[in-house]
Coordinates of C-alpha atoms in Angstrom, one line a residue:
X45 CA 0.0 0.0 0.0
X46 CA 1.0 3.1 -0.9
X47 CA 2.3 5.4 2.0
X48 CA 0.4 8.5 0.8
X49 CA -3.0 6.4 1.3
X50 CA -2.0 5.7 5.0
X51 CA -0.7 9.5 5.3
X52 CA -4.5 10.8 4.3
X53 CA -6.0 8.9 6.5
X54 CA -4.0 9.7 9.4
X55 CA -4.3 13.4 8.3
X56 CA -8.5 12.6 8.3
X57 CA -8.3 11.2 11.4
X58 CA -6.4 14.4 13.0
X59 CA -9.2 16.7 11.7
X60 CA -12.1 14.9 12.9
X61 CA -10.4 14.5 16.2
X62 CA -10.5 18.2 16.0
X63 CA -14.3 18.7 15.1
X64 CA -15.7 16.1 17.9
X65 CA -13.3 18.2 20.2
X66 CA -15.1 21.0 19.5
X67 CA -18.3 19.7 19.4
X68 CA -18.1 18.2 23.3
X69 CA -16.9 21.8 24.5
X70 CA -19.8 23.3 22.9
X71 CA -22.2 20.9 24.9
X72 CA -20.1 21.1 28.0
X73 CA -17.7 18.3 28.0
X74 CA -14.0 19.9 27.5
X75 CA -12.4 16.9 28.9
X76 CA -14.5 13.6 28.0
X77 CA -14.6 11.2 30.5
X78 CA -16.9 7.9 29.1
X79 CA -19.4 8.2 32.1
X80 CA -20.0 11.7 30.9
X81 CA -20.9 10.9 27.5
X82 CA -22.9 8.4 28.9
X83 CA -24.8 10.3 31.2
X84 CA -25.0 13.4 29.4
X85 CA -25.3 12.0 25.9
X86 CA -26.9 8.9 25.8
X87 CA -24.2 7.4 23.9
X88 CA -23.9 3.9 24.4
X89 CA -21.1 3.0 26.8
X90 CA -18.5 0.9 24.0
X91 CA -19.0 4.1 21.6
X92 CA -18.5 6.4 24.1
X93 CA -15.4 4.3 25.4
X94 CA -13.4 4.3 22.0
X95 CA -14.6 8.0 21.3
X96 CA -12.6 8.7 24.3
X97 CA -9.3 6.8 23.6
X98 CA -9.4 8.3 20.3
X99 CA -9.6 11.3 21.9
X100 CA -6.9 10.8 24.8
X101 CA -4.3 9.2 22.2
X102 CA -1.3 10.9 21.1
X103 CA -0.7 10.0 17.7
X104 CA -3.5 10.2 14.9
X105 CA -2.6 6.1 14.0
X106 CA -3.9 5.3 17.5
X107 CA -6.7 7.3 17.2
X108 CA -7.5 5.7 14.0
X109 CA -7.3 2.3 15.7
X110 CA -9.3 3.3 18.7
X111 CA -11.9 5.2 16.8
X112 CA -15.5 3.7 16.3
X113 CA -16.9 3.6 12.8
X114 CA -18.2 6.2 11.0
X115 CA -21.7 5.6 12.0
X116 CA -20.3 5.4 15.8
X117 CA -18.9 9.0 15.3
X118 CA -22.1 10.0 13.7
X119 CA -24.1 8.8 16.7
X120 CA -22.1 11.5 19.0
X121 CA -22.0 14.4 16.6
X122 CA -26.5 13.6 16.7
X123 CA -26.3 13.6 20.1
X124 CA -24.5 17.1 20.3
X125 CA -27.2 18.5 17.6
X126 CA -29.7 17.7 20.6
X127 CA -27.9 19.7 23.0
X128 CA -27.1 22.6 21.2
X129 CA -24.8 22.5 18.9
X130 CA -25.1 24.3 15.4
X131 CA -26.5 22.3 12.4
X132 CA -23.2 24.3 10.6
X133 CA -21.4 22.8 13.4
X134 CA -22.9 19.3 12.5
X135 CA -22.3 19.5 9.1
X136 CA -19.2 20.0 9.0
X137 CA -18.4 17.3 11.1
X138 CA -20.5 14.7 9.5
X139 CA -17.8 16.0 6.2
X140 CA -14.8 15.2 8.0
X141 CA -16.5 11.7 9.1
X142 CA -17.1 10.9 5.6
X143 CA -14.1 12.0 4.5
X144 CA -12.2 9.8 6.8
X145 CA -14.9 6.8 5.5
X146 CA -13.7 7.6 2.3
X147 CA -9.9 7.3 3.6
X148 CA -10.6 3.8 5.6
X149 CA -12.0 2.3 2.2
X150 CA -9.2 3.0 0.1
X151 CA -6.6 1.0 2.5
X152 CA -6.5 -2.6 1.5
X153 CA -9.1 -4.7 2.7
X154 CA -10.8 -1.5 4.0
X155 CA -11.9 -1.2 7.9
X156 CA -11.6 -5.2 7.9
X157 CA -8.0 -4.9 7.1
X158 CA -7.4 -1.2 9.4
X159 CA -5.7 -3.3 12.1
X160 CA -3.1 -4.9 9.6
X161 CA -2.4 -1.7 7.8
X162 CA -1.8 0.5 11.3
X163 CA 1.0 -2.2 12.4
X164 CA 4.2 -0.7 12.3
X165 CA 2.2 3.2 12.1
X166 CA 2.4 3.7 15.9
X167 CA 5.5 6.4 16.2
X168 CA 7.7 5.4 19.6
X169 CA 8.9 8.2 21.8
X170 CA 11.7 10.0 19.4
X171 CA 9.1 10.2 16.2
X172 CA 10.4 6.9 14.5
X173 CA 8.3 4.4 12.8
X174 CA 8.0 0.7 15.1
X175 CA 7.2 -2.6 13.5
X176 CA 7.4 -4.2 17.0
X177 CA 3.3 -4.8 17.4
X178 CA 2.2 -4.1 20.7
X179 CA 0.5 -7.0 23.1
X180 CA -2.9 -5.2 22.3
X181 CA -2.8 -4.7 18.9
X182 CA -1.7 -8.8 18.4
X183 CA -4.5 -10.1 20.8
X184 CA -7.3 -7.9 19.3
X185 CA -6.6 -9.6 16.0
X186 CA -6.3 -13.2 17.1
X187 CA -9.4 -12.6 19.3
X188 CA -10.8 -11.4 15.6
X189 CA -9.4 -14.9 14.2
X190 CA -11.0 -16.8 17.1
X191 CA -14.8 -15.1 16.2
X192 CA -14.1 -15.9 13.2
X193 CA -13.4 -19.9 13.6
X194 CA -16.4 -20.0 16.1
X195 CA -18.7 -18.8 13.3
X196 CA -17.0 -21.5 10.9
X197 CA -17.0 -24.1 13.1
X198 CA -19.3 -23.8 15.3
X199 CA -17.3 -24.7 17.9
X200 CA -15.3 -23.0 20.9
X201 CA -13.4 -24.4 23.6
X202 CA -12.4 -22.7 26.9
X203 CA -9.0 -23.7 27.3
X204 CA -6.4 -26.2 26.0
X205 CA -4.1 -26.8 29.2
X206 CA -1.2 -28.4 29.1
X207 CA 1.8 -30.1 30.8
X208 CA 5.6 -31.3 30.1
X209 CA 7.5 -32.8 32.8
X210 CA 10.8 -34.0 32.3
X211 CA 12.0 -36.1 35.5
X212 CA 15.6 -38.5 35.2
X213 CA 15.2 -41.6 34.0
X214 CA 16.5 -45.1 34.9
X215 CA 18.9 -45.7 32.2
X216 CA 22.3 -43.0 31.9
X217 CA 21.7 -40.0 29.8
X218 CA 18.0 -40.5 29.7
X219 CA 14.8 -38.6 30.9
X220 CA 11.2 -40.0 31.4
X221 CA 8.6 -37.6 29.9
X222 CA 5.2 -37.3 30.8
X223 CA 2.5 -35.3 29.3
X224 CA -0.7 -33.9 30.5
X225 CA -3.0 -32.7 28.0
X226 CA -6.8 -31.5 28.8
X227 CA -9.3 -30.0 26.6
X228 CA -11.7 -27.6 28.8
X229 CA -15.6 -26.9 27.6
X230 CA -16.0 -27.4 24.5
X231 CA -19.1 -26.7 23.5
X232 CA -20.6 -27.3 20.3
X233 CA -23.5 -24.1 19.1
X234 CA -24.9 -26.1 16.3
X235 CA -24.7 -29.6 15.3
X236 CA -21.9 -30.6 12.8
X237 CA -19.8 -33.2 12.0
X238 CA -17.9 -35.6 14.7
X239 CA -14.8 -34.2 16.3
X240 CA -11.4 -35.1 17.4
X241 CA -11.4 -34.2 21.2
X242 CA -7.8 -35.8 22.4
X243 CA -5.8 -38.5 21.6
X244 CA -2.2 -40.8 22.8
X245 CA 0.8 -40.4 20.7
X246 CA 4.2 -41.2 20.1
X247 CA 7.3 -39.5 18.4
X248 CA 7.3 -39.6 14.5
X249 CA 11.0 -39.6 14.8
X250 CA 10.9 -42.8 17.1
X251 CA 11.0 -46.2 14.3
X252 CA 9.7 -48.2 17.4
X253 CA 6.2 -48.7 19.6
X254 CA 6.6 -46.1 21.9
X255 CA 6.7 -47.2 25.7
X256 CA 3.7 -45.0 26.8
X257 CA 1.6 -45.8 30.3
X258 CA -0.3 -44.2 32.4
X259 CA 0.6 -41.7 34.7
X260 CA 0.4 -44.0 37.9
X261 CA 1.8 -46.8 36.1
X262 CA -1.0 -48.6 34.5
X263 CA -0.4 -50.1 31.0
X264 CA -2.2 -48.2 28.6
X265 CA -2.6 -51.1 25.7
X266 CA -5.1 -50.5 23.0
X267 CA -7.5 -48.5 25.2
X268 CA -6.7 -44.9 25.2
X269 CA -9.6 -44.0 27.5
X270 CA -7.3 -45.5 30.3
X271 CA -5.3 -42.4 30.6
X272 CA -8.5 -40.3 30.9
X273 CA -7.9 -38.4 33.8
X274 CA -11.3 -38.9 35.4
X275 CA -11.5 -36.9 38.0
X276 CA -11.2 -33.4 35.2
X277 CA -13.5 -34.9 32.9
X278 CA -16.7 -33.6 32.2
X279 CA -19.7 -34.6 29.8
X280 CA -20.4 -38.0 27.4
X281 CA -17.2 -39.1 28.4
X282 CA -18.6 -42.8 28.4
X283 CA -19.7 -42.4 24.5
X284 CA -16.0 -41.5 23.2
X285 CA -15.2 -43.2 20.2
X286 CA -11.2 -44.4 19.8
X287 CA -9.6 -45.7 16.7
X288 CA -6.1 -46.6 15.6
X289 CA -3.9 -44.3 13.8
X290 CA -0.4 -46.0 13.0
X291 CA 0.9 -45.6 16.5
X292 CA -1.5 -43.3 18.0
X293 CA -4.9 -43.8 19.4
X294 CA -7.4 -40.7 18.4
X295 CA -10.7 -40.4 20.9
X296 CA -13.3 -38.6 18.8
X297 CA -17.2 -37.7 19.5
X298 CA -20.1 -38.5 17.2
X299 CA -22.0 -36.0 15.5
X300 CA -24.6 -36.2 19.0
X301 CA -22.2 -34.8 21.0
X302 CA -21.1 -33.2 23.4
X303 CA -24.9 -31.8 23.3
X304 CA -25.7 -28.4 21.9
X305 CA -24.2 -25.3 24.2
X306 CA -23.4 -28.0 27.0
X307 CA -19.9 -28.2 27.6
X308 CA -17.1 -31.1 28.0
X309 CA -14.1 -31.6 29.2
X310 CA -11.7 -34.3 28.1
X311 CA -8.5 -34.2 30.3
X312 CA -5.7 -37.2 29.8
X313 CA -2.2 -37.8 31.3
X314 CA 0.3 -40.4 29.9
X315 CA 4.3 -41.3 30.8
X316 CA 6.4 -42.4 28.2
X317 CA 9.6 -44.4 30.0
X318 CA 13.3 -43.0 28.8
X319 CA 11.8 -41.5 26.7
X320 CA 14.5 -38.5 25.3
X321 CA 17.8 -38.5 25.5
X322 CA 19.9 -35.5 28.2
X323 CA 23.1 -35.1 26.0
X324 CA 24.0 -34.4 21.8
X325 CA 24.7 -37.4 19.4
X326 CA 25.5 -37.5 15.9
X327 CA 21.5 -37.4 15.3
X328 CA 20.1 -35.5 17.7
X329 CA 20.7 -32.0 18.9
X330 CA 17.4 -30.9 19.8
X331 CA 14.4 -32.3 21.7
X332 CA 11.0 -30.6 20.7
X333 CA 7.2 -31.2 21.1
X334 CA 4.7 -29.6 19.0
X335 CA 1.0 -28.6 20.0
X336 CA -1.8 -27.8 17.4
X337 CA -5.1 -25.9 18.1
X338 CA -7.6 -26.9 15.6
X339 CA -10.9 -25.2 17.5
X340 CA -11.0 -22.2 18.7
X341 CA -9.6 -21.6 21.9
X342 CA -9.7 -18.6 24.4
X343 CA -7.3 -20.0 26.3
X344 CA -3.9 -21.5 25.8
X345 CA -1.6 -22.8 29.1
X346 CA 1.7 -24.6 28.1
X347 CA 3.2 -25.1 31.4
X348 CA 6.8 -27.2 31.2
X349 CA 8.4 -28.4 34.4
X350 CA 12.0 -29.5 34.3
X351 CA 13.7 -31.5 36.9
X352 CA 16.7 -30.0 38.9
X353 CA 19.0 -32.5 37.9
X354 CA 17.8 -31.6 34.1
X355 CA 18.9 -28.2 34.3
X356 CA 21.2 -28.3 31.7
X357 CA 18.6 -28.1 29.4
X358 CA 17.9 -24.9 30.3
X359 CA 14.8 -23.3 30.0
X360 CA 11.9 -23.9 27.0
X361 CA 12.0 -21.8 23.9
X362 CA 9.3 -21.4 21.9
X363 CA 8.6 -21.0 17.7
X364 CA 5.2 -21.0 16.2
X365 CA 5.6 -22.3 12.9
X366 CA 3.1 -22.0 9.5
X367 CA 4.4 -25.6 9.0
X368 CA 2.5 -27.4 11.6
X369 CA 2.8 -31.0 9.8
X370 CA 6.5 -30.4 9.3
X371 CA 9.2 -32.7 11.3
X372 CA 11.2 -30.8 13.8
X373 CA 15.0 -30.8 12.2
X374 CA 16.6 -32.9 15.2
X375 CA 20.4 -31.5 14.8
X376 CA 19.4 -28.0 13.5
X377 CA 16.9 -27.2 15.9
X378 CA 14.3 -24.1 14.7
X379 CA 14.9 -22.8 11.6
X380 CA 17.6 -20.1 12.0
X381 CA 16.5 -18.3 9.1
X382 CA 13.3 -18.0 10.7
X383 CA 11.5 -19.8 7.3
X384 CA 7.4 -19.7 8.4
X385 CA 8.2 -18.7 12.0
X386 CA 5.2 -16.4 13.3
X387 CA 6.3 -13.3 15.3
X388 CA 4.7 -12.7 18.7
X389 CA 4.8 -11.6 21.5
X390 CA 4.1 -14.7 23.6
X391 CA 7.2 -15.8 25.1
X392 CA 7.8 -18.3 28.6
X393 CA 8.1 -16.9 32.3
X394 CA 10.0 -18.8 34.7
X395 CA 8.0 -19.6 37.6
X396 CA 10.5 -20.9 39.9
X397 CA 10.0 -24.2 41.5
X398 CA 6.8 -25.7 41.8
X399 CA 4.1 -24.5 41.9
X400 CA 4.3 -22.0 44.6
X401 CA 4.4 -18.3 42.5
X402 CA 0.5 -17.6 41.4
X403 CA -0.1 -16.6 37.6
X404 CA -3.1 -15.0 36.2
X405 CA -6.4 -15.8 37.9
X406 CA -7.5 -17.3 34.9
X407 CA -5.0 -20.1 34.1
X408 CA -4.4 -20.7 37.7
X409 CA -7.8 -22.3 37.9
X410 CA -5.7 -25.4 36.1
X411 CA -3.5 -25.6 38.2
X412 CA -5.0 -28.7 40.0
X413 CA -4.9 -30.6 37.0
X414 CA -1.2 -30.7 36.5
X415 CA -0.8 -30.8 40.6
X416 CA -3.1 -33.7 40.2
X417 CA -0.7 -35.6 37.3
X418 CA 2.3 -34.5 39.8
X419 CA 0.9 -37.0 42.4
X420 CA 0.0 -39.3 39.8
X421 CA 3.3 -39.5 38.6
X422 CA 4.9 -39.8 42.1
X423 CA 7.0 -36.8 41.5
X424 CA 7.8 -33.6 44.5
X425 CA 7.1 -30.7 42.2
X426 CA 9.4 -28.8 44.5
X427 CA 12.8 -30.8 42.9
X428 CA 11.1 -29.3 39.2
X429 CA 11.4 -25.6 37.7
X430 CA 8.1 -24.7 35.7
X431 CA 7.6 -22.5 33.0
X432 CA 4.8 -21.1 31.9
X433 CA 3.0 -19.9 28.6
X434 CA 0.2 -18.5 28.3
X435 CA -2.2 -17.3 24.7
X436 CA -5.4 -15.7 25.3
X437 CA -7.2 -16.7 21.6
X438 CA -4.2 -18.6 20.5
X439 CA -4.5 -19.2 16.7
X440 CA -5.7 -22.5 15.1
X441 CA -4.1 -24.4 12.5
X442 CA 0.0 -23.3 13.1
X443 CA 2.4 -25.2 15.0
X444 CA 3.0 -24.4 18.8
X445 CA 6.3 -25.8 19.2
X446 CA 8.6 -26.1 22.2
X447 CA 12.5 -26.6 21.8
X448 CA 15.2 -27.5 24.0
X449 CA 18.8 -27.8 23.4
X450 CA 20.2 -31.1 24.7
X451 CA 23.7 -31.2 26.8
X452 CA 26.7 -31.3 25.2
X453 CA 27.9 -35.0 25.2
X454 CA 30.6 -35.6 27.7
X455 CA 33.8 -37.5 26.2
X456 CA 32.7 -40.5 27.7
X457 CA 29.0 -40.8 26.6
X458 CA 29.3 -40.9 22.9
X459 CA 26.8 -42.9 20.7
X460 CA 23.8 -41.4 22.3
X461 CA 20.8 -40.8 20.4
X462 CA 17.5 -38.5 21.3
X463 CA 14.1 -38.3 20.9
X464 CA 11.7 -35.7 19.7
X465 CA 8.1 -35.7 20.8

């Protein structure tokens, strides 16, 4: 897009801000305050909430952001008319609305596409152009991607919680792994099609049957509803459907279910023995798991713990890749080029060991799940450190992938091998 399209409608922007000053110190409002144009105006409270931070923002591309539409704007100027201001007055600012309309329309993919355009537009404190997007601008348009897959679907889930634990096995150089994985209300709002709701997997880098059990020990076999955490499951958990996939077992649910607007929960835990390898060998490098959110979520919580006498793995790193089907690259790691890597701002926060520092309110209320898997498993969480992710509206169909760099091998350990997840 030409930079002279952006330019006019920031300069649009700047003069309506102008007229709808003048307009609310001619009825009496100098300073808007949203419980003023409320009270005074009638305006509804979300207009009157982005006329303001247009208002209070201090650079025309956040005011065009913040800005309601042009029939939002329209809605205050004929709300001033009724308190006295000049039909002149009026008029001239219903111009500069449609002038900025006019503006919004020419930028590629119009008001739809305003949020993409203004990325980058957003001057920093000496005057220079950014391309950093803030945290706000990035969730606003996943949130926009998650309505969207709700109306497509049909579908939308509360949360997808889950846990990594990496503990020392019982042969040299190796580590047990254990993975908790819930899904958390998902509620269908119209019927459609059967759905994948969880399943038990191996490595796709692993030739053999992976050694999987449940997280107290229990044999898993060829009946994946025996790593069903029970306890966090919720709904028609007794009509799950499993099938065989290669080496994975996928639990689905018919067409029926779960019933329209009520919610389920489908929680699982599983331990897979020596699993991946501490140290670097001639084929592995890298140890990596990747998670993939096909309905739309609200909610992501990635939480890895990693046992004391692990810490030379350091801490997770994450890459969210456009290549969700693709194989981690065992020796090279993520791509260091950064080929179909999504930028974001979502990034790991050590939490220290266990699971005594709180989070957020909201992702804290899953906590008990993975302290419940802990106990399972027969592990102290106080010997692991945990980190934490967390995606409000995480984005469906890309690759959620955590890395971490294994030990150098010492001189005595060669021949090792590792193991992706």
């Amino acid at each position: 897009m030409p930079a002279k399209t952006l330019q006019s409608a920031l300069l649009a922007t700047t003069t309506v801000r102008q007229e709808m000053r003048t307009l609310l110190e001619s009825v009496g409002i100098p300073a808007p305050r949203v419980r003023e144009l409320v009270a005074h105006l009638g305006i509804d409270k979300s207009t009157a909430s982005r006329v303001v931070r247009g208002l209070c923002a201090t650079d025309p591309a956040t005011s065009l952001r913040e800005f309601p539409s042009g029939e939002g704007l329209r809605s205050v100027v004929a709300a001033c008319q009724q308190h006295g201001v000049t039909d002149a007055d009026a008029r001239r600012a219903k111009l500069c609305i449609a002038a900025l309309e006019s503006q919004i329309r020419s930028l590629p993919g119009g008001r739809a596409g305003l949020a993409t355009v203004l990325v980058g537009a957003t001057p920093n404190r000496s005057g220079d152009r950014t391309i950093a997007s803030s945290v706000s601008r990035e969730r606003a348009a996943r949130r926009a991607a998650f309505n969207s897959h709700c109306y497509l679907q049909g579908i939308w889930v509360e949360a997808a919680v889950h846990g990594w634990f990496l503990h020392p096995g019982t042969a040299p150089g190796r580590a047990h792994q254990a993975m908790m994985n819930a899904t958390v209300g998902l509620r269908r709002l119209r019927t459609g099609p059967p759905i994948t709701v969880g399943g038990v997997y191996g490595s796709p880098l692993n030739e053999t049957a992976p050694t999987r059990i449940c997280l107290d020990g229990r044999p898993i076999g060829d009946d994946p509803t025996s790593a069903l955490l029970r306890e966090f499951c919720d709904g028609p958990v007794d009509r799950l459907r499993a099938e065989k996939n290669d080496r994975a077992y996928i639990l689905w649910m018919d067409s029926s279910d779960p019933p329209l607007d009520t919610p389920a929960t489908i929680a699982l835990g599983m331990k897979y023995l020596d699993f991946i390898e501490t140290h670097k060998s001639d084929r592995f490098h890298f140890a990596a798991t990747t998670y993939t959110i096909r309905r739309p979520t609200r909610l992501l919580v990635i939480e890895v713990l990693v046992h004391a006498d692990l810490v030379g793995l350091g801490g997770p790193s994450l890459h969210i890749t456009l290549l969700p089907q693709s194989l981690p690259d065992p020796i090279g790691g993520p791509p260091r080029n950064r080929r179909e890597i999504l930028d974001t701002n979502a990034a790991f926060v050590p939490m220290g060991r266990g699971f005594s520092r709180p989070g957020t309110p909201h992702s804290d209320t899953y906590l008990p799940m993975l302290q419940h898997a802990m106990r399972e498993l027969g592990w102290d969480p106080r010997d692991f450190e945990r980190h934490r992710l967390e995606i409000e509206y995480p984005l469906a169909f890309v690759g959620t992938q955590v890395w971490f760099e294994l030990q150098e091998s010492p001189p005595s350990a060669g021949g090792t091998t590792s193991r992706i997840s």
